[in-house]
Amino acid sequence: MTDTKTAEASAPEKAANFIRNIVTDDLKNGKHTGIVTRFPPEPNGYLHIGHAKSICLNFGLALDFGGRCHLRFDDTNPTKEDIEYEDSIKENVKWLGFDWGQHMYYASNYFEQFYNYAVLLIEKGLAYVDSLSADEMRALRGTLNEPGKESPYRSRGVEENLDLFRRMRAGEFEEGSNVLRLKIDMASPNINLRDPVIYRIRKVEHHRTGDAWCIYPMYDYAHCISDAIEGITHSVCTLEFEDHRPLYDWVLDQLPVKCHPQQIEFARLNLSYTVMSKRKLLELVQEKLVDGWDDPRMPTLVGLRRRGFTPQSIVNFCETIGVGKSDSFIDMSILEESVREDLNVRAPRAMSVLRPLKLVIEGYPEGESEEFEAANHPNDPEMGTRKVPFSKTVYIERDDFQEEPAKGFFRLAPGREVRLRYAYIIRCESVVKDENGEIVEVRCSYDTGSRGGSAPDGRKIKGTIHWVSADHAVDAEVRLYDRLFSTPNPGGKNEPDYRSSINPKSIEVLSGCKLEPSLAGATLENRYQFERLGYFCLDSKDSKPEALVFNRTATLRDSWSEQKK
Ligand code: ATP
Ligand code: MG
């Protein structure tokens, strides 16, 4: 077997899905010679894990089929959009590992074209200016079971419509006084085809076009034309747009566009124990229920990144959940497992004590120390080794000691032996308590012949615990996270408001943690497995060289499913 074959064999096979099948067929049948997809975020919020699904799908299709994927800012609604969001979106797409090359576009760059096409539709008798109020229009729209009624302005002549539309653009009318509507069919069973509004008056500044416009196109009108202008072949969107597809096709059928993309819908990602609506995420930030968009508990990409998620773990997650046509919930544990799997392979190991208890080794010479060699990864010798210093006083985890050991507790207790990982076998001889009866120190003897951790006589030692030398320890703050919400569908059935489901224990801050000295050189790019405790990374916002702050990315096991058992 050649090297390349080995590499191919070990690359994860991309699962087929119905969209890949459509693209494969289109290329095979010669419908297209290459494919062009797009990711079209509205710059009105930060990207979240649901967007990652769409990014992986659109950029992934382009990569797999040798096509290209455009990044297009769908910035047609001036009221909520901001440059801050644009910058973050670009950075996040890059962080996930995707590249739009030269192909970054703005729907707002097409405003003149949208306008000209609207004029054309008026000239063809396919659009009219309606002067009904929003309430009056709603009253005529009909329902799912009843047809709508035509507006009295529907029969305006072409010249009058052209004049009114030009004056709408010129700013002669108040907001809400006039809109431009398509003339399709007020009796259509599909409400989207009942003369949809395609332009409204909005006297607000746009973050890119300034005050050049006071009429703005609606999504259903602007999106299909943007796709056509850019020569998109497959316009992939989420299921709620299925009923909009006839409108997408209708608009493009009426216009002299060079291409008519195929809209394909897939099921959006819903994830349990979190919220993904941009409105709710914005509320969490604005009401200071979280520490900003990049709070490590947020499902945003900046949040997951600050939490310690690798881009690969997110890409793998998107591949694992697949692409389908039916809406469902994906369990949060699947996302958590994907980061565990990725970090298990790449994270170097280290020892840290989060809730320190002092342990003094009687008989170990005062003021001396020695070093033990520890592997950085149990299964990957290429990751090398490091030296871990040891001395008379070490810290162990408070809950690795029990004065009166419970049944099944095999760690340290009076009279019992445990192994200090990599170092020695020790025995607890006594404890020191403070005036409140609280244990403040454990005193142990050690087996001088057990250097490295194995008993010279081969006796069995049940417990192995981690430790950090007191003389060498690096102090740090460590933040432990749990799911932001304690119910699977926050704000869902029987829950008054999603806010009331916020998990009060979703963050725990521990100060005075003791880390092995090699972690003084920790970098933002790396994640670490603190043995027995989980995966950790430096906090990109609050950690400083003189005051380290670590975030726990994930525990070693899925504690939620263990709780359910
Ligand atoms: P809005 O209601 O503001 O339109 P949105 O979540 O659709 O919110 P967009 O910025 O329009 O936000 O989304 C960009 C792209 O990401 C769209 O193509 C959208 O379909 C896709 N997307 C958004 N949320 C999800 C999700 N949960 N799963 C999969 N794709 C998503
Ligand atoms: Mg959208």
Coordinates of C-alpha atoms and ligand atoms in Angstrom, one line a residue:
M1 CA 0.0 0.0 0.0
T2 CA 1.4 3.4 -0.9
D3 CA 1.4 6.3 1.5
T4 CA -1.3 8.2 -0.3
K5 CA -3.6 5.2 -0.1
T6 CA -3.1 5.1 3.6
A7 CA -3.9 8.7 4.0
E8 CA -7.1 8.3 1.9
A9 CA -8.1 5.3 3.9
S10 CA -7.8 7.2 7.2
A11 CA -9.6 10.3 6.1
P12 CA -13.2 10.3 7.4
E13 CA -15.6 9.3 4.6
K14 CA -18.1 12.1 3.9
A15 CA -21.6 10.7 4.3
A16 CA -23.9 11.0 1.3
N17 CA -26.8 13.3 1.8
F18 CA -29.7 14.4 -0.5
I19 CA -28.0 17.7 -1.4
R20 CA -24.7 16.0 -2.4
N21 CA -26.8 13.6 -4.5
I22 CA -28.5 16.5 -6.3
V23 CA -25.2 18.1 -7.0
T24 CA -23.7 14.9 -8.2
D25 CA -26.6 14.3 -10.6
D26 CA -26.5 17.9 -11.9
L27 CA -22.8 17.6 -12.7
K28 CA -23.2 14.1 -14.3
N29 CA -26.2 15.2 -16.4
G30 CA -24.4 18.3 -17.6
K31 CA -26.9 20.7 -16.0
H32 CA -23.9 22.5 -14.6
T33 CA -20.2 22.2 -15.3
G34 CA -19.2 23.5 -11.9
I35 CA -21.1 24.5 -8.8
V36 CA -21.4 27.8 -7.0
T37 CA -22.9 28.0 -3.5
R38 CA -23.1 30.8 -1.0
F39 CA -23.4 31.5 2.7
P40 CA -25.6 34.5 3.1
P41 CA -25.6 35.8 6.7
E42 CA -27.5 38.9 7.7
P43 CA -25.0 41.0 9.7
N44 CA -27.3 41.5 12.6
G45 CA -25.7 39.1 15.1
Y46 CA -22.9 36.8 15.9
L47 CA -22.7 33.4 14.2
H48 CA -23.8 30.4 16.2
I49 CA -23.4 26.6 15.9
G50 CA -26.5 26.5 13.6
H51 CA -24.8 28.8 11.2
A52 CA -21.8 26.5 11.4
K53 CA -24.0 23.7 9.9
S54 CA -24.8 26.0 7.0
I55 CA -21.2 27.1 6.5
C56 CA -19.9 23.5 6.6
L57 CA -22.6 22.5 4.1
N58 CA -22.1 25.3 1.6
F59 CA -18.4 25.6 1.8
G60 CA -18.1 21.9 2.1
L61 CA -20.1 21.3 -1.2
A62 CA -17.8 23.8 -3.0
L63 CA -14.7 22.1 -1.8
D64 CA -15.8 18.6 -2.5
F65 CA -17.1 19.3 -6.0
G66 CA -14.3 21.7 -7.0
G67 CA -16.6 24.7 -7.1
R68 CA -16.7 27.9 -5.1
C69 CA -18.7 29.4 -2.2
H70 CA -19.5 33.0 -1.8
L71 CA -19.7 34.9 1.4
R72 CA -22.6 37.3 0.9
F73 CA -23.7 39.8 3.5
D74 CA -27.5 39.9 3.2
D75 CA -27.6 43.5 4.4
T76 CA -30.9 44.6 3.1
N77 CA -32.5 45.6 6.5
P78 CA -30.7 48.7 7.7
T79 CA -32.2 48.9 11.2
K80 CA -30.4 46.0 12.9
E81 CA -27.1 45.7 11.0
D82 CA -23.7 46.6 12.0
I83 CA -20.1 46.5 10.9
E84 CA -19.1 44.9 14.2
Y85 CA -21.1 41.8 13.2
E86 CA -19.7 41.7 9.7
D87 CA -16.1 41.6 11.0
S88 CA -16.9 38.8 13.4
I89 CA -18.7 36.8 10.7
K90 CA -15.7 37.0 8.4
E91 CA -13.3 36.0 11.2
N92 CA -15.5 33.1 12.3
V93 CA -15.9 31.6 8.8
K94 CA -12.1 31.8 8.5
W95 CA -11.6 30.3 11.9
L96 CA -13.7 27.3 10.9
G97 CA -11.2 26.8 8.1
F98 CA -13.1 28.1 5.0
D99 CA -12.1 30.5 2.4
W100 CA -14.2 32.6 0.1
G101 CA -11.2 33.8 -1.8
Q102 CA -12.2 36.8 -3.9
H103 CA -15.9 36.1 -3.5
M104 CA -17.2 38.4 -0.8
Y105 CA -20.3 40.2 -1.7
Y106 CA -22.9 42.6 -0.3
A107 CA -26.6 42.5 -1.2
S108 CA -26.5 46.3 -0.6
N109 CA -24.2 46.5 -3.7
Y110 CA -27.1 45.4 -5.8
F111 CA -29.6 48.0 -4.6
E112 CA -29.6 49.9 -7.9
Q113 CA -30.1 46.6 -9.8
F114 CA -32.9 45.6 -7.5
Y115 CA -34.5 49.0 -8.1
N116 CA -34.2 48.7 -11.9
Y117 CA -35.7 45.2 -11.8
A118 CA -38.6 46.6 -9.8
V119 CA -39.2 49.3 -12.4
L120 CA -39.1 46.5 -15.0
L121 CA -41.7 44.5 -13.1
I122 CA -43.9 47.6 -12.9
E123 CA -43.6 48.2 -16.6
K124 CA -44.6 44.6 -17.2
G125 CA -47.7 45.2 -15.1
L126 CA -46.4 42.8 -12.5
A127 CA -45.9 45.2 -9.6
Y128 CA -47.9 48.1 -8.1
V129 CA -47.6 50.7 -5.4
D130 CA -50.1 50.0 -2.7
S131 CA -51.2 52.9 -0.4
L132 CA -53.1 50.8 2.1
S133 CA -51.9 50.9 5.7
A134 CA -50.2 47.8 7.1
D135 CA -53.4 47.0 9.1
E136 CA -55.7 47.3 6.1
M137 CA -53.3 45.1 4.1
R138 CA -53.4 42.5 6.8
A139 CA -57.1 42.5 6.8
L140 CA -57.2 41.7 3.1
R141 CA -54.6 39.0 3.2
G142 CA -57.0 36.2 4.0
T143 CA -56.0 33.1 6.0
L144 CA -54.8 29.6 5.3
N145 CA -58.3 28.6 4.5
E146 CA -59.7 31.7 2.9
P147 CA -58.4 33.5 -0.1
G148 CA -57.3 37.1 0.2
K149 CA -58.9 40.1 -1.3
E150 CA -57.5 42.5 -3.8
S151 CA -56.3 46.0 -2.8
P152 CA -58.2 48.9 -4.3
Y153 CA -54.8 50.2 -5.6
R154 CA -54.1 47.0 -7.4
S155 CA -55.5 48.4 -10.6
R156 CA -53.3 51.5 -10.8
G157 CA -51.8 52.0 -14.2
V158 CA -48.2 51.5 -15.1
E159 CA -47.5 55.3 -15.4
E160 CA -49.0 56.1 -12.0
N161 CA -47.0 53.2 -10.4
L162 CA -43.7 54.3 -12.0
D163 CA -44.3 57.8 -10.8
L164 CA -45.2 56.8 -7.3
F165 CA -42.3 54.3 -7.0
R166 CA -39.9 57.0 -8.2
R167 CA -41.2 59.4 -5.6
M168 CA -41.0 56.7 -2.9
R169 CA -37.3 56.5 -3.7
A170 CA -37.0 60.3 -3.7
G171 CA -38.3 60.3 -0.1
E172 CA -41.6 62.1 -0.8
F173 CA -43.6 59.7 1.3
E174 CA -43.7 58.8 5.0
E175 CA -42.7 55.4 6.3
G176 CA -45.7 53.0 6.1
S177 CA -47.6 55.2 3.6
N178 CA -46.7 53.2 0.5
V179 CA -45.2 49.9 -0.4
L180 CA -44.4 48.2 -3.7
R181 CA -46.1 44.8 -4.2
L182 CA -45.9 42.1 -6.7
K183 CA -49.1 41.4 -8.6
I184 CA -49.3 37.7 -8.4
D185 CA -52.5 36.1 -7.0
M186 CA -54.5 37.1 -4.0
A187 CA -56.4 33.8 -4.1
S188 CA -53.3 31.6 -4.1
P189 CA -53.3 28.9 -1.5
N190 CA -49.7 29.9 -0.8
I191 CA -49.9 33.1 1.2
N192 CA -46.4 34.0 0.0
L193 CA -47.8 34.5 -3.5
R194 CA -50.6 36.9 -2.4
D195 CA -49.1 40.0 -3.8
P196 CA -46.0 40.0 -1.5
V197 CA -44.5 43.4 -0.5
I198 CA -41.1 43.8 -2.1
Y199 CA -40.2 47.4 -1.1
R200 CA -41.0 49.5 1.9
I201 CA -40.0 52.9 3.0
R202 CA -37.4 53.1 5.8
K203 CA -36.0 56.5 6.5
V204 CA -32.9 55.1 8.3
E205 CA -29.2 55.1 7.5
H206 CA -27.7 51.9 6.2
H207 CA -24.3 51.1 7.6
R208 CA -22.8 50.8 4.1
T209 CA -25.0 52.9 1.8
G210 CA -25.6 55.7 4.3
D211 CA -28.6 57.8 3.4
A212 CA -28.5 57.0 -0.4
W213 CA -31.7 55.0 0.0
C214 CA -35.0 55.4 1.9
I215 CA -36.7 52.4 0.3
Y216 CA -35.3 48.9 1.1
P217 CA -36.1 45.6 -0.7
M218 CA -37.6 42.6 1.2
Y219 CA -35.7 39.4 1.7
D220 CA -37.8 37.3 -0.7
Y221 CA -37.2 39.7 -3.5
A222 CA -33.6 40.6 -2.9
H223 CA -32.3 37.1 -2.1
C224 CA -33.2 35.3 -5.3
I225 CA -31.9 38.2 -7.4
S226 CA -28.6 38.3 -5.5
D227 CA -28.3 34.6 -6.1
A228 CA -28.9 35.1 -9.8
I229 CA -26.5 38.0 -10.2
E230 CA -23.7 35.9 -8.6
G231 CA -24.4 32.9 -10.8
I232 CA -25.2 30.7 -7.8
T233 CA -26.1 27.1 -9.0
H234 CA -27.5 25.7 -5.7
S235 CA -29.1 28.0 -3.2
V236 CA -29.2 26.0 0.0
C237 CA -31.4 27.3 2.8
T238 CA -33.4 26.1 5.8
L239 CA -36.8 24.4 5.7
E240 CA -38.9 27.4 6.6
F241 CA -38.2 28.8 3.1
E242 CA -39.8 25.8 1.4
D243 CA -43.1 27.7 1.0
H244 CA -41.1 30.7 -0.3
R245 CA -39.6 28.7 -3.2
P246 CA -42.5 29.3 -5.6
L247 CA -42.0 33.1 -5.0
Y248 CA -38.2 32.7 -5.5
D249 CA -38.9 31.0 -8.8
W250 CA -41.7 33.4 -9.9
V251 CA -39.5 36.5 -9.4
L252 CA -36.6 35.0 -11.4
D253 CA -38.9 33.8 -14.2
Q254 CA -40.1 37.3 -14.8
L255 CA -36.7 38.9 -15.0
P256 CA -33.9 38.8 -17.6
V257 CA -31.4 37.2 -15.3
K258 CA -28.6 35.1 -16.7
C259 CA -29.1 32.3 -14.3
H260 CA -31.9 30.7 -12.3
P261 CA -30.4 29.0 -9.2
Q262 CA -32.1 26.0 -7.7
Q263 CA -33.3 26.5 -4.1
I264 CA -32.9 23.5 -1.9
E265 CA -34.1 23.4 1.7
F266 CA -32.6 21.4 4.6
A267 CA -33.5 21.0 8.2
R268 CA -31.9 23.7 10.4
L269 CA -29.9 22.6 13.5
N270 CA -31.8 22.7 16.7
L271 CA -29.7 21.9 19.7
S272 CA -31.0 20.9 23.2
Y273 CA -30.1 22.8 26.4
T274 CA -29.5 26.1 24.5
V275 CA -31.2 28.7 22.5
M276 CA -30.3 29.7 19.0
S277 CA -32.6 32.5 18.1
K278 CA -30.6 35.7 17.4
R279 CA -33.2 37.7 19.3
K280 CA -32.7 35.6 22.5
L281 CA -29.0 35.5 22.2
L282 CA -29.0 39.3 21.9
E283 CA -31.3 39.6 25.0
L284 CA -28.9 37.4 27.0
V285 CA -26.1 39.7 26.1
Q286 CA -28.0 43.0 26.6
E287 CA -29.6 41.9 29.9
K288 CA -26.1 40.8 31.0
L289 CA -27.3 37.3 31.8
V290 CA -24.0 36.2 30.2
D291 CA -20.6 37.8 29.8
G292 CA -21.1 39.0 26.2
W293 CA -21.4 37.2 22.9
D294 CA -18.3 35.2 23.6
D295 CA -19.4 34.0 27.0
P296 CA -18.0 30.4 27.0
R297 CA -21.5 29.1 27.7
M298 CA -23.0 30.7 24.6
P299 CA -23.7 28.6 21.5
T300 CA -22.0 31.3 19.4
L301 CA -18.9 30.5 17.5
V302 CA -17.0 33.2 19.5
G303 CA -18.3 31.6 22.7
L304 CA -17.4 28.0 21.7
R305 CA -14.0 29.3 20.7
R306 CA -13.4 31.0 24.0
R307 CA -14.6 27.9 25.7
G308 CA -11.8 25.9 24.0
F309 CA -13.6 24.2 21.1
T310 CA -11.4 23.6 18.1
P311 CA -12.7 24.4 14.6
Q312 CA -12.1 20.7 13.7
S313 CA -14.4 19.6 16.5
I314 CA -17.2 21.8 15.1
V315 CA -16.6 20.7 11.6
N316 CA -16.7 17.0 12.8
F317 CA -19.9 17.7 14.7
C318 CA -21.5 19.1 11.6
E319 CA -20.4 16.0 9.6
T320 CA -21.7 13.7 12.4
I321 CA -25.2 15.2 12.5
G322 CA -25.6 15.1 8.7
V323 CA -28.0 16.9 6.5
G324 CA -31.7 16.0 6.3
K325 CA -35.1 17.2 5.5
S326 CA -36.9 16.8 8.8
D327 CA -36.7 19.1 11.7
S328 CA -35.4 17.5 14.9
F329 CA -33.4 18.3 18.0
I330 CA -29.8 17.2 18.3
D331 CA -28.7 16.5 21.9
M332 CA -26.1 18.8 23.3
S333 CA -24.1 15.7 24.4
I334 CA -23.2 15.1 20.7
L335 CA -21.5 18.5 20.5
E336 CA -19.7 17.9 23.8
E337 CA -18.6 14.5 22.7
S338 CA -17.2 15.9 19.4
V339 CA -14.9 18.2 21.3
R340 CA -13.8 15.5 23.7
E341 CA -12.9 13.2 20.8
D342 CA -10.9 15.9 19.1
L343 CA -9.1 17.1 22.3
N344 CA -8.4 13.5 23.4
V345 CA -6.2 13.2 20.4
R346 CA -4.5 16.6 20.4
A347 CA -4.4 17.9 24.0
P348 CA -1.2 17.4 25.9
R349 CA -1.7 16.1 29.5
A350 CA -0.8 18.0 32.6
M351 CA -1.6 17.8 36.4
S352 CA -3.5 20.5 38.2
V353 CA -5.3 20.6 41.5
L354 CA -8.5 22.6 41.5
R355 CA -9.5 22.4 45.2
P356 CA -6.1 22.0 46.9
L357 CA -5.5 20.0 50.1
K358 CA -2.0 20.2 51.5
L359 CA -0.2 16.9 51.8
V360 CA 3.2 16.7 53.7
I361 CA 5.5 13.7 53.2
E362 CA 7.1 13.0 56.4
G363 CA 10.6 11.7 56.0
Y364 CA 11.1 13.4 52.6
P365 CA 14.1 15.7 53.0
E366 CA 13.1 19.3 53.7
G367 CA 14.1 21.8 50.9
E368 CA 14.9 19.1 48.4
S369 CA 13.1 18.2 45.1
E370 CA 13.4 15.8 42.3
E371 CA 11.9 15.5 38.8
F372 CA 9.8 12.8 37.2
E373 CA 9.5 12.3 33.5
A374 CA 5.9 12.3 32.4
A375 CA 4.5 11.5 28.9
N376 CA 2.6 14.4 27.3
H377 CA 0.2 11.9 25.8
P378 CA -0.4 8.3 26.7
N379 CA -0.8 7.1 23.1
D380 CA 1.3 9.5 21.2
P381 CA 5.0 9.3 21.9
E382 CA 5.7 12.1 19.3
M383 CA 4.2 14.6 21.7
G384 CA 7.2 14.0 24.0
T385 CA 7.6 14.2 27.7
R386 CA 8.0 16.8 30.3
K387 CA 9.6 17.0 33.7
V388 CA 7.3 17.3 36.7
P389 CA 9.0 18.4 39.9
F390 CA 8.2 16.8 43.3
S391 CA 9.0 18.0 46.8
K392 CA 8.1 17.4 50.5
T393 CA 4.8 19.3 50.3
V394 CA 2.3 18.7 47.5
Y395 CA -1.3 19.6 46.8
I396 CA -3.9 16.9 46.2
E397 CA -7.5 17.3 45.3
R398 CA -9.7 17.8 48.4
D399 CA -12.1 15.1 47.3
D400 CA -9.3 12.5 46.9
F401 CA -9.2 12.3 50.6
Q402 CA -11.9 11.0 53.0
E403 CA -11.3 10.8 56.7
E404 CA -14.0 8.2 57.0
P405 CA -13.9 6.6 53.6
A406 CA -17.2 5.7 52.0
K407 CA -17.9 2.3 50.6
G408 CA -16.2 2.0 47.2
F409 CA -13.8 4.9 47.9
F410 CA -10.3 3.7 47.0
R411 CA -8.3 6.9 47.3
L412 CA -6.6 8.4 50.3
A413 CA -7.8 7.8 53.8
P414 CA -6.1 7.4 57.2
G415 CA -3.9 4.3 57.1
R416 CA -4.4 3.8 53.4
E417 CA -2.0 3.8 50.5
V418 CA -2.3 5.5 47.2
R419 CA 0.0 6.2 44.3
L420 CA 0.9 9.8 43.5
R421 CA 1.0 9.6 39.8
Y422 CA 4.5 9.2 38.3
A423 CA 6.0 9.7 41.8
Y424 CA 5.7 7.5 44.9
I425 CA 3.4 5.3 46.9
I426 CA 2.3 7.1 50.0
R427 CA 0.4 6.2 53.2
C428 CA -1.7 8.6 55.2
E429 CA -0.5 8.6 58.8
S430 CA -2.4 11.5 60.3
V431 CA -4.4 14.7 59.6
V432 CA -4.1 18.2 60.9
K433 CA -7.3 20.1 61.6
D434 CA -7.9 23.8 62.3
E435 CA -9.9 25.2 65.2
N436 CA -13.2 24.5 63.4
G437 CA -12.3 20.8 62.9
E438 CA -11.7 21.3 59.2
I439 CA -8.8 19.2 57.8
V440 CA -6.1 21.5 56.6
E441 CA -3.3 19.1 56.1
V442 CA -2.7 15.4 55.5
R443 CA 0.6 13.8 56.7
C444 CA 1.9 10.8 54.9
S445 CA 4.9 8.5 54.9
Y446 CA 6.3 7.3 51.5
D447 CA 7.7 4.1 50.2
T448 CA 11.2 5.2 49.2
G449 CA 11.5 2.1 46.9
S450 CA 8.5 3.1 44.8
R451 CA 10.1 5.9 42.8
G452 CA 8.2 6.2 39.6
G453 CA 5.1 4.8 41.2
S454 CA 5.4 1.0 41.3
A455 CA 5.6 -1.0 44.5
P456 CA 9.0 -2.7 44.9
D457 CA 7.3 -5.9 46.2
G458 CA 4.6 -5.8 43.5
R459 CA 1.8 -5.2 46.0
K460 CA -1.4 -3.9 44.5
I461 CA -2.2 -0.2 44.9
K462 CA -5.8 0.5 44.1
G463 CA -5.8 4.3 43.9
T464 CA -3.7 6.7 41.8
I465 CA -4.2 10.4 42.3
H466 CA -2.8 13.5 40.7
W467 CA -0.8 16.2 42.6
V468 CA 1.2 19.3 42.2
S469 CA 4.4 20.2 44.1
A470 CA 3.7 23.1 46.5
D471 CA 7.1 24.7 45.9
H472 CA 6.7 24.7 42.2
A473 CA 3.0 25.2 41.7
V474 CA 1.6 27.9 39.4
D475 CA -1.5 29.7 40.8
A476 CA -4.5 30.1 38.5
E477 CA -8.2 30.8 38.5
V478 CA -10.2 28.0 36.8
R479 CA -13.7 28.4 35.5
L480 CA -15.9 25.4 35.3
Y481 CA -18.9 25.5 33.0
D482 CA -22.0 23.6 32.7
R483 CA -24.9 23.9 30.2
L484 CA -26.4 27.4 30.1
F485 CA -29.9 26.0 30.5
S486 CA -31.1 23.2 32.7
T487 CA -34.0 22.1 30.5
P488 CA -33.7 20.5 27.0
N489 CA -36.0 23.1 25.3
P490 CA -35.7 26.4 27.2
G491 CA -38.9 28.4 27.0
G492 CA -40.6 25.4 25.4
K493 CA -43.8 23.7 26.6
N494 CA -44.7 24.4 30.3
E495 CA -41.9 27.0 30.6
P496 CA -43.0 30.6 30.9
D497 CA -39.8 32.1 29.6
Y498 CA -36.5 30.7 28.4
R499 CA -34.7 33.0 30.9
S500 CA -36.3 31.1 33.8
S501 CA -34.5 27.9 32.6
I502 CA -31.0 29.4 33.0
N503 CA -28.9 26.9 34.9
P504 CA -27.8 28.7 38.1
K505 CA -24.8 26.4 38.3
S506 CA -23.7 27.0 34.7
I507 CA -20.5 28.7 35.9
E508 CA -18.3 28.0 38.9
V509 CA -15.2 30.1 39.5
L510 CA -12.4 28.5 41.5
S511 CA -9.5 30.6 42.6
G512 CA -6.2 29.5 44.2
C513 CA -6.0 26.4 41.9
K514 CA -2.5 24.8 41.8
L515 CA -1.1 24.0 38.4
E516 CA 2.0 22.0 37.4
P517 CA 4.8 24.5 36.5
S518 CA 4.9 23.5 32.8
L519 CA 1.5 25.2 32.4
A520 CA 3.1 28.6 33.1
G521 CA 4.0 28.4 29.4
A522 CA 0.5 27.6 28.2
T523 CA -0.6 29.4 25.0
L524 CA -3.9 30.4 23.7
E525 CA -3.5 28.1 20.7
N526 CA -3.3 25.0 22.9
R527 CA -5.8 23.0 24.9
Y528 CA -4.7 20.8 27.8
Q529 CA -6.1 17.7 29.5
F530 CA -5.8 18.2 33.2
E531 CA -5.6 14.6 34.2
R532 CA -8.8 13.2 35.7
L533 CA -10.5 16.7 35.4
G534 CA -11.2 17.4 31.8
Y535 CA -10.0 19.6 29.0
F536 CA -8.9 23.2 29.6
C537 CA -7.6 26.2 27.8
L538 CA -6.6 29.7 28.7
D539 CA -9.3 32.3 28.7
S540 CA -8.7 34.6 25.8
K541 CA -10.3 37.6 27.4
D542 CA -9.3 37.5 31.1
S543 CA -6.1 35.5 31.4
K544 CA -2.8 37.4 31.8
P545 CA 0.7 36.1 32.1
E546 CA 0.8 37.2 35.8
A547 CA -2.7 35.9 36.6
L548 CA -3.7 32.9 34.6
V549 CA -7.3 32.1 34.0
F550 CA -8.3 28.7 32.5
N551 CA -11.7 27.6 31.2
R552 CA -12.9 24.0 31.3
T553 CA -13.9 23.2 27.7
A554 CA -15.3 19.8 28.6
T555 CA -15.3 17.2 31.3
L556 CA -13.7 13.8 30.5
R557 CA -17.1 12.0 30.5
D558 CA -20.7 12.9 29.8
S559 CA -21.9 13.8 33.3
W560 CA -25.4 14.6 32.1
S561 CA -26.1 11.1 30.7
E562 CA -24.6 9.6 33.9
Q563 CA -27.0 11.7 36.0
K564 CA -29.9 10.4 33.9
K565 CA -29.0 6.8 34.6
Ligands
ATP1 P1 -32.8 35.8 10.8 O1 -34.0 35.3 11.4 O2 -32.2 37.0 11.3 O3 -32.8 35.7 9.3 P2 -31.0 33.5 10.7 O4 -30.6 32.6 11.8 O5 -31.7 32.9 9.5 O6 -31.8 34.7 11.3 P3 -29.0 34.5 8.9 O7 -27.9 35.5 9.2 O8 -30.1 34.9 7.9 O9 -29.7 34.2 10.3 O10 -28.4 33.1 8.5 C1 -27.5 32.9 7.6 C2 -27.6 31.5 7.0 O11 -27.4 30.5 8.1 C3 -28.9 31.3 6.4 O12 -28.7 30.7 5.2 C4 -29.6 30.4 7.4 O13 -30.5 29.5 6.7 C5 -28.5 29.6 8.0 N1 -28.9 29.2 9.4 C6 -29.3 30.0 10.4 N2 -29.6 29.3 11.5 C7 -29.4 28.0 11.2 C8 -29.5 26.8 11.9 N3 -30.0 26.7 13.1 N4 -29.2 25.6 11.2 C9 -28.8 25.7 10.0 N5 -28.6 26.8 9.2 C10 -28.9 28.0 9.8
MG2 MG -32.1 34.4 7.7

